[in-house]
GROMACS .gro file of C-alpha atoms in nm:
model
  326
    1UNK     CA    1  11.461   9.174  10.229
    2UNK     CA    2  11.189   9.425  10.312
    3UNK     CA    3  11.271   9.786  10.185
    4UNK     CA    4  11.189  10.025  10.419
    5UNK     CA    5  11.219  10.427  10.310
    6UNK     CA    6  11.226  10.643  10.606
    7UNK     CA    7  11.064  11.013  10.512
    8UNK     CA    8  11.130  11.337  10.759
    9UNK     CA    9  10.826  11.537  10.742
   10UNK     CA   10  11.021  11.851  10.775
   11UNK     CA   11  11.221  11.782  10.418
   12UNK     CA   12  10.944  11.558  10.269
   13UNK     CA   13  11.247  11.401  10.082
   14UNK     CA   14  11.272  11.025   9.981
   15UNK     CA   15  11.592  10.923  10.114
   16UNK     CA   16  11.611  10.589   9.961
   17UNK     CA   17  11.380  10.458   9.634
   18UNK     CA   18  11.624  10.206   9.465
   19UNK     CA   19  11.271  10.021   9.310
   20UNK     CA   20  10.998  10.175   9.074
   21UNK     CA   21  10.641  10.141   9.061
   22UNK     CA   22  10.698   9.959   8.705
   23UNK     CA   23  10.779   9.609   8.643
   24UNK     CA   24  11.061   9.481   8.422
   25UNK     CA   25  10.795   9.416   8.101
   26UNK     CA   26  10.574   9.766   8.173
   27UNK     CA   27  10.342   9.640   8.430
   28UNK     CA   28  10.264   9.867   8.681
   29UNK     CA   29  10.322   9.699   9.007
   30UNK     CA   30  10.082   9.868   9.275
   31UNK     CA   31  10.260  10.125   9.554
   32UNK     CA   32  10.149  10.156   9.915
   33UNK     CA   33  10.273  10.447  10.135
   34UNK     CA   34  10.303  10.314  10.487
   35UNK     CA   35  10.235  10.592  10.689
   36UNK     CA   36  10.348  10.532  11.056
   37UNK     CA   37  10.401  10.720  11.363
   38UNK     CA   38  10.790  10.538  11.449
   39UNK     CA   39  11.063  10.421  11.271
   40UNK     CA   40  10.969  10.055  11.201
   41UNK     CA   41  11.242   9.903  11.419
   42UNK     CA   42  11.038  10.002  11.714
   43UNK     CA   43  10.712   9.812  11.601
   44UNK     CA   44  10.631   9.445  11.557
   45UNK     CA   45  10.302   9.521  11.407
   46UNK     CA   46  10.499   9.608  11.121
   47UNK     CA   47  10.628   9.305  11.054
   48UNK     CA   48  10.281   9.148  11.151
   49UNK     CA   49  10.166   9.363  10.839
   50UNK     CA   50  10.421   9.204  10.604
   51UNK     CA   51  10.364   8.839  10.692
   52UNK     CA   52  10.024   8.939  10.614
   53UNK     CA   53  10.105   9.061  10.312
   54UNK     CA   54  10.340   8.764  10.205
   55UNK     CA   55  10.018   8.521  10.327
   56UNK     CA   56   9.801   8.683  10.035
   57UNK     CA   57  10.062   8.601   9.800
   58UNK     CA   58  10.258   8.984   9.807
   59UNK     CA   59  10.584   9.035   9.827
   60UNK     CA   60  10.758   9.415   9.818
   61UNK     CA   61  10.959   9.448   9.514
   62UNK     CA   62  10.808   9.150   9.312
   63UNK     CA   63  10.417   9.287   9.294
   64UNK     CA   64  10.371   9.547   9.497
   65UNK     CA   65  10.590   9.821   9.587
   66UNK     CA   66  10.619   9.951  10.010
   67UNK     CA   67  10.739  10.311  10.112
   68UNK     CA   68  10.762  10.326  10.513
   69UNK     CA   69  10.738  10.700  10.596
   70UNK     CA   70  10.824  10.762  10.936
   71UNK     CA   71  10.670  11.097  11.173
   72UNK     CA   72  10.966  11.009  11.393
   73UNK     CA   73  10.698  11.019  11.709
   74UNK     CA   74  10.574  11.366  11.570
   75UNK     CA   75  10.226  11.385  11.486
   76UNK     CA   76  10.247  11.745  11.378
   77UNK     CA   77  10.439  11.563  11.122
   78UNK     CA   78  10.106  11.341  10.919
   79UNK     CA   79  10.027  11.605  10.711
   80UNK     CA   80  10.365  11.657  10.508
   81UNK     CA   81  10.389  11.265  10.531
   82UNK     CA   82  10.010  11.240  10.373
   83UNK     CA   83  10.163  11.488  10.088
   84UNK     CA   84  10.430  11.290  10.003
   85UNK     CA   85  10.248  10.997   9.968
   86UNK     CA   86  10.025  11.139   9.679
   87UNK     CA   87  10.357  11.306   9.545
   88UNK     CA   88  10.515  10.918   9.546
   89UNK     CA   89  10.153  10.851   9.331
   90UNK     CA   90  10.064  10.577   9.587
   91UNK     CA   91   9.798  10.326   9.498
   92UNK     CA   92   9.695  10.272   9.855
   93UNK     CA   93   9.788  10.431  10.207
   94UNK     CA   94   9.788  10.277  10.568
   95UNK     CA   95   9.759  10.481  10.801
   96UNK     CA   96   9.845  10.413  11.142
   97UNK     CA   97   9.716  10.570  11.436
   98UNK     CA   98   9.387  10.796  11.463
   99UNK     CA   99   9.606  11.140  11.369
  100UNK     CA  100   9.800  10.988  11.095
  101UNK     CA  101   9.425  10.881  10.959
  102UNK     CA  102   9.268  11.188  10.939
  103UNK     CA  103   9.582  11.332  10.783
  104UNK     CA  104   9.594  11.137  10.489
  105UNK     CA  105   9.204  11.163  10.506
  106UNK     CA  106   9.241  11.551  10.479
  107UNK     CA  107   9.483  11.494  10.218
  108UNK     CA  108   9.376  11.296   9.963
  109UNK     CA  109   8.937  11.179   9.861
  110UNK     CA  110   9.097  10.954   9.592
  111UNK     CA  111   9.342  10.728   9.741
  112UNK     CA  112   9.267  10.428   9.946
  113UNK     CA  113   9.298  10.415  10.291
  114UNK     CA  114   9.319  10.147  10.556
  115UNK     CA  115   9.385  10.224  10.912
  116UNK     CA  116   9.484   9.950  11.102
  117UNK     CA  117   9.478  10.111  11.447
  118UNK     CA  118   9.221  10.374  11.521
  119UNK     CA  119   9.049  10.435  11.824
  120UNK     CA  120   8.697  10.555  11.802
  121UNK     CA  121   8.682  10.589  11.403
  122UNK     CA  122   8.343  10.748  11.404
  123UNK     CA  123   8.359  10.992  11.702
  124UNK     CA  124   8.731  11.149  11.609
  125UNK     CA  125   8.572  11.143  11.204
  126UNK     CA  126   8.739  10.932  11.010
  127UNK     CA  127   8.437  10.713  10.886
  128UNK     CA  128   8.068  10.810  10.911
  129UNK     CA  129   7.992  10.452  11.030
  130UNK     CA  130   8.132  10.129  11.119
  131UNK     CA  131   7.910   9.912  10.896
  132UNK     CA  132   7.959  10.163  10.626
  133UNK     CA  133   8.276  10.356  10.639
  134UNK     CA  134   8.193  10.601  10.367
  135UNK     CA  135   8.450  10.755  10.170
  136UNK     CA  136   8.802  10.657  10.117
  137UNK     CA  137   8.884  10.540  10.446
  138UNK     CA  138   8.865  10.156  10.588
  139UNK     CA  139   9.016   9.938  10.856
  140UNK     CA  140   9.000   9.821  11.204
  141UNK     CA  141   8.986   9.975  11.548
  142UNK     CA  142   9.202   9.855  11.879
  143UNK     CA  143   8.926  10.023  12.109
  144UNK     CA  144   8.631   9.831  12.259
  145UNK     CA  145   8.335   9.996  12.478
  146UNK     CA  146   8.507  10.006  12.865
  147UNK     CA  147   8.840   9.853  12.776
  148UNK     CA  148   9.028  10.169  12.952
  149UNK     CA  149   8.777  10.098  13.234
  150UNK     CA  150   8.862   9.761  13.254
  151UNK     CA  151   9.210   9.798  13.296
  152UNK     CA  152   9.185   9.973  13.589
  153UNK     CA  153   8.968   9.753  13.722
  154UNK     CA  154   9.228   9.518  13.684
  155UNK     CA  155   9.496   9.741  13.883
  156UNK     CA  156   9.246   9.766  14.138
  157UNK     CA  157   9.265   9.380  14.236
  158UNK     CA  158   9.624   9.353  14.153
  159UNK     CA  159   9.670   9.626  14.448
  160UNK     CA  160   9.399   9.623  14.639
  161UNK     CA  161   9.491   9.852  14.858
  162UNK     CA  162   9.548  10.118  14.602
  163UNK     CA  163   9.357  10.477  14.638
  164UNK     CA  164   9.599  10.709  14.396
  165UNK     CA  165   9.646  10.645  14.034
  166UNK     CA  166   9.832  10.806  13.776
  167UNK     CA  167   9.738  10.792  13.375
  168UNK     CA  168   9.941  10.882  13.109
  169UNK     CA  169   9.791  11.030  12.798
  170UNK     CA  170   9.856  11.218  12.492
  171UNK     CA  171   9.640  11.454  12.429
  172UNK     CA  172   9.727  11.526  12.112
  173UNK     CA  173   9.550  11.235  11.988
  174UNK     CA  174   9.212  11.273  12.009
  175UNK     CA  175   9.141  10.887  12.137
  176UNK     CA  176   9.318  10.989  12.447
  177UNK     CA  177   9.011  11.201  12.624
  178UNK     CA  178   8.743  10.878  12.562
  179UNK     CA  179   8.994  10.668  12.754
  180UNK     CA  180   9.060  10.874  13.031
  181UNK     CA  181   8.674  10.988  13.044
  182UNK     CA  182   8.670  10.572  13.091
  183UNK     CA  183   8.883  10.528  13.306
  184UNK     CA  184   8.772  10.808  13.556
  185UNK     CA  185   8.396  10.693  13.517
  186UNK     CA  186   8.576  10.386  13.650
  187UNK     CA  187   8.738  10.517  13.930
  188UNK     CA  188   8.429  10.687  14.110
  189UNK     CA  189   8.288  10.349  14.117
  190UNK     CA  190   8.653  10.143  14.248
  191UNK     CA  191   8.719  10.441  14.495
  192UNK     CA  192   9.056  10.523  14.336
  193UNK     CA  193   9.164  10.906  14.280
  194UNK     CA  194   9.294  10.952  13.916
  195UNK     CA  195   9.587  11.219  13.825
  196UNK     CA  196   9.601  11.261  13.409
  197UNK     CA  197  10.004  11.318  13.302
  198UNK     CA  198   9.958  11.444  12.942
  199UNK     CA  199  10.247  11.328  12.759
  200UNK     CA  200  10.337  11.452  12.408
  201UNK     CA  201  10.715  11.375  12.279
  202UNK     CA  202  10.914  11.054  12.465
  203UNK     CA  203  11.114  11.331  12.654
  204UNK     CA  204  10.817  11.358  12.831
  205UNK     CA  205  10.793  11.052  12.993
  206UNK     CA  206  11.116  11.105  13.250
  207UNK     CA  207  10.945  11.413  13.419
  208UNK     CA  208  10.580  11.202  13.388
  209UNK     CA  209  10.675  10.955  13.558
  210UNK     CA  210  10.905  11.089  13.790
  211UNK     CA  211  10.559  11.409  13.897
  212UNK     CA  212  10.306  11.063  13.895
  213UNK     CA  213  10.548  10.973  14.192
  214UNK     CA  214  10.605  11.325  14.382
  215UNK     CA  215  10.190  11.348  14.390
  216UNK     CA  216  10.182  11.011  14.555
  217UNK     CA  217  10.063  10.766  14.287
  218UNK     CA  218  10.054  10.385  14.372
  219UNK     CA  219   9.985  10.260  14.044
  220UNK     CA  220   9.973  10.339  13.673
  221UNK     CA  221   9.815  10.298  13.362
  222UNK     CA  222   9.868  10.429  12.982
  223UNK     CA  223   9.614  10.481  12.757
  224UNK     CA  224   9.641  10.350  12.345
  225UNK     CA  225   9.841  10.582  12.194
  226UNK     CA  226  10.161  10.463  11.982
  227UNK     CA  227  10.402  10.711  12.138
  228UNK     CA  228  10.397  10.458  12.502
  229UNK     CA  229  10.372  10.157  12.235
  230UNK     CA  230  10.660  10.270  12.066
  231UNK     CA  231  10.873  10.370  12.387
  232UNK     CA  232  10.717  10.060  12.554
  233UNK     CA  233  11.095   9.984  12.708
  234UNK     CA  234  11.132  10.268  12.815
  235UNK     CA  235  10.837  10.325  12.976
  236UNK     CA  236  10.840   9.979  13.163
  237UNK     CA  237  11.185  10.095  13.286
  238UNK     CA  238  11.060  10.436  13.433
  239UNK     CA  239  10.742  10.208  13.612
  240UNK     CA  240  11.013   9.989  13.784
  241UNK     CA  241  11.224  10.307  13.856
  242UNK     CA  242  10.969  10.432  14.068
  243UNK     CA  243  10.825  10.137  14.165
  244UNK     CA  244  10.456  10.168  14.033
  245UNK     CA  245  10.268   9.840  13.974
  246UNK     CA  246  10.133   9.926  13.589
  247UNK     CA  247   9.864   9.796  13.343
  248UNK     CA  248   9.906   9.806  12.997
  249UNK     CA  249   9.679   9.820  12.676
  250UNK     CA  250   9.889   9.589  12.491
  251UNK     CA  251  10.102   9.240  12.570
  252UNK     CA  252  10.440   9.401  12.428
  253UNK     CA  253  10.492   9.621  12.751
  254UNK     CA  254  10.480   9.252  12.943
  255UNK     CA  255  10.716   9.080  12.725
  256UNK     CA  256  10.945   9.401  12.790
  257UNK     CA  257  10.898   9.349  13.143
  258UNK     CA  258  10.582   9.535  13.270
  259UNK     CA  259  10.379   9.404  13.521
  260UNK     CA  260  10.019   9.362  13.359
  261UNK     CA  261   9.851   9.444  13.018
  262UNK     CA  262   9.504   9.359  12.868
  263UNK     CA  263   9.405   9.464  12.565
  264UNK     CA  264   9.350   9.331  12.171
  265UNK     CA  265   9.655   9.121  12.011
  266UNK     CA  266   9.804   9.392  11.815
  267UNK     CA  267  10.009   9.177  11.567
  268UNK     CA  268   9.714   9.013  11.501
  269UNK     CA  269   9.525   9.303  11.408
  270UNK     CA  270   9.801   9.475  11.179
  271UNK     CA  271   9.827   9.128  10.998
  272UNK     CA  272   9.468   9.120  10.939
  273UNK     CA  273   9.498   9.489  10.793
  274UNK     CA  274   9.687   9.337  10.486
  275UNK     CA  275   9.289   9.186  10.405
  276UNK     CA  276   9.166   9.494  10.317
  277UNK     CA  277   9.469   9.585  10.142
  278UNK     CA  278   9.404   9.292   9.932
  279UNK     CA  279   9.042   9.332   9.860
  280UNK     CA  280   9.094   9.689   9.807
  281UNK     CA  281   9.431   9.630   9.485
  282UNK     CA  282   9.142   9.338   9.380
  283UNK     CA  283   8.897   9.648   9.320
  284UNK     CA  284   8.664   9.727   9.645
  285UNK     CA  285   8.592   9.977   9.774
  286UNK     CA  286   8.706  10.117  10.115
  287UNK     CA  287   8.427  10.272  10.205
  288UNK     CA  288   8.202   9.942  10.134
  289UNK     CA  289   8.405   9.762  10.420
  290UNK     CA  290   8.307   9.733  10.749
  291UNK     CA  291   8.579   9.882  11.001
  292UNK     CA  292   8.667   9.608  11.249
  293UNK     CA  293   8.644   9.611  11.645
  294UNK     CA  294   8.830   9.394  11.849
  295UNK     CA  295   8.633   9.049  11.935
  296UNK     CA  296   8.896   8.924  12.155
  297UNK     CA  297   9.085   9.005  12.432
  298UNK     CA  298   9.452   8.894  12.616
  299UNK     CA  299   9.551   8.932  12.974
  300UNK     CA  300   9.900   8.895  13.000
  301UNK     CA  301  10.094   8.911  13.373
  302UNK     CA  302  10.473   8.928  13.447
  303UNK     CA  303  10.524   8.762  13.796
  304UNK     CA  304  10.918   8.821  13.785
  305UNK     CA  305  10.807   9.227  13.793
  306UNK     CA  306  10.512   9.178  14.057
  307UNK     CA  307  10.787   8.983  14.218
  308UNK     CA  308  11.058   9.263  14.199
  309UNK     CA  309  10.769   9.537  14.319
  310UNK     CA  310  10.661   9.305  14.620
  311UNK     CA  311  10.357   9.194  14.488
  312UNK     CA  312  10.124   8.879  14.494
  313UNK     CA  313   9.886   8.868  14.200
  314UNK     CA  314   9.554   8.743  14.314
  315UNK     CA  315   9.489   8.341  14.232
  316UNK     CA  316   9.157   8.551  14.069
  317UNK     CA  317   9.386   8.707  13.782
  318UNK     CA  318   9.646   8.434  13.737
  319UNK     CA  319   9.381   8.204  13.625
  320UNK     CA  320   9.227   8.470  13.373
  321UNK     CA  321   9.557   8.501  13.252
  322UNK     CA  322   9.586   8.406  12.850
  323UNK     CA  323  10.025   8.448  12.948
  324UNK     CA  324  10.213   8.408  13.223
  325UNK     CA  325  10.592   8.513  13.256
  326UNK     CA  326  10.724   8.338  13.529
   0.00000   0.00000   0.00000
């Protein structure tokens, strides 16, 4: 069974650490502080992350030892996560998400770090380069050139028809202005007026949603950030609420009932973090790895939601489709 220690930022206590770093005979077994923005039950790139792990031969408890530190949705929260990790004496530290990066970044020049899910790595600082990271930090980005475009190109000839958009954002991040600065570039050119909701904390999202709608939005998109990953239910529930077709950056929001999403497989790219994991325990270094862009691409469509919102997808986009949920 996975053992996953949940860590409040505001204590920076270890609530549960039944294993130690050393193995029955002396060994030291390696430690990696996995530094996330939610509690793991809301992620399946989590698990996507283990079965990489237990591919390579790794299994928590046996040779290497796992502490899941959540920022409960916080990202005010990284930096007293970050700390504890160098208190627990970690050998290596993911980092997900672009804030929870430069956090440990800022925190530590020594440890490892591999960030499976950063948006623009070189413009927000976390590597000087992507073909030669630099430093301490390593791993792979879920942003291509246009992607936030793209998606609302794809809204576009779901609705044709469609003049007012909303976007939600959080600004905190600092991925979230390139994607909106996307998506509006976008926009001139598809004739479509764009209305940014900047949401922080999953409170938020109610009273998003529910202004997108009183300012006459006929559509919606969200941009990267883990807080609408993580709330992906919920947020699929507030679109259907007030009945606003919706594209998505990942496939989870589809399979939870949301009407469109294109974007990089995410499990995918969290079980391909566990590579640099391993080179990195076998003795590279992170800052002699390239950081990884996404290569490929899924378009994913829900035609029981387009049904439900009175909508007929184009013939154009259901044969693009890579899934279909009929």
């Amino acid at each position: 069974m996975d053992r996953r220690t949940f860590i409040g930022a505001l204590t920076g206590s270890l609530l549960t650490s039944p294993l130690t770093a050393e193995g029955q005979q002396g060994a030291k077994i390696p430690r990696l502080c996995y530094l996330a923005l939610s509690p793991a039950t809301q992620h399946t790139s989590y698990d996507a992350f283990l079965q990489g792990l237990r591919d390579l031969g790794y299994a928590d408890g046996r040779n290497l030892v796992i502490d899941y530190l959540s920022a409960d949705a916080r990202f005010d929260r990284f930096p007293a996560l970050a700390a504890e990790c160098v208190r627990l004496k970690a050998d290596i530290i993911v980092a997900v998400t672009t804030p929870g990066a430069l956090a440990a970044k800022k925190t530590t020049t020594t440890i490892p770090i591999v960030s499976p899910a950063t948006g623009d790595p070189v413009a927000t600082g976390i590597v000087a380069s992507l073909a030669r990271p630099g430093g301490n930090v390593t791993g792979l980005s879920l942003m291509g050139p246009g992607l936030s475009g793209k998606r609302l190109a794809l809204l576009k000839e779901a609705v044709p028809g469609i003049s007012r958009a909303a976007v939600l954002a959080n600004f905190a991040d600092p991925i979230a202005a390139p994607q909106v600065n996307d998506m509006e570039n976008a926009a001139r050119g598809l004739g479509i007026h764009l209305r940014t909701y900047d949401v922080r904390t999953p409170e938020e999202l109610p009273g998003a949603f529910a202004a997108a709608a009183r300012d006459g939005a006929e559509g919606i998109l969200a941009t990267i950030e883990s807080i609408f990953l993580g709330r992906r239910t919920r947020v699929v529930e507030l679109a259907a609420r007030h009945r606003l077709p919706a594209v998505y950056p990942y496939r989870e929001f589809v399979d939870a009932g949301g009407l469109m999403a294109y974007g990089p497989n995410v499990p995918s790219v969290f079980q391909r973090a566990a590579t640099y994991v391993d080179k990195i325990l076998k003795g590279a270094k992170p800052g002699d790895l390239p950081v990884e862009q996404p290569t490929e691409f899924e378009l994913a469509i829900n035609l029981r939601t387009a049904k439900a919102l009175g909508l007929t997808i184009p013939q154009s986009l259901l044969l693009r489709a890579d899934q279909i949920i009929e």
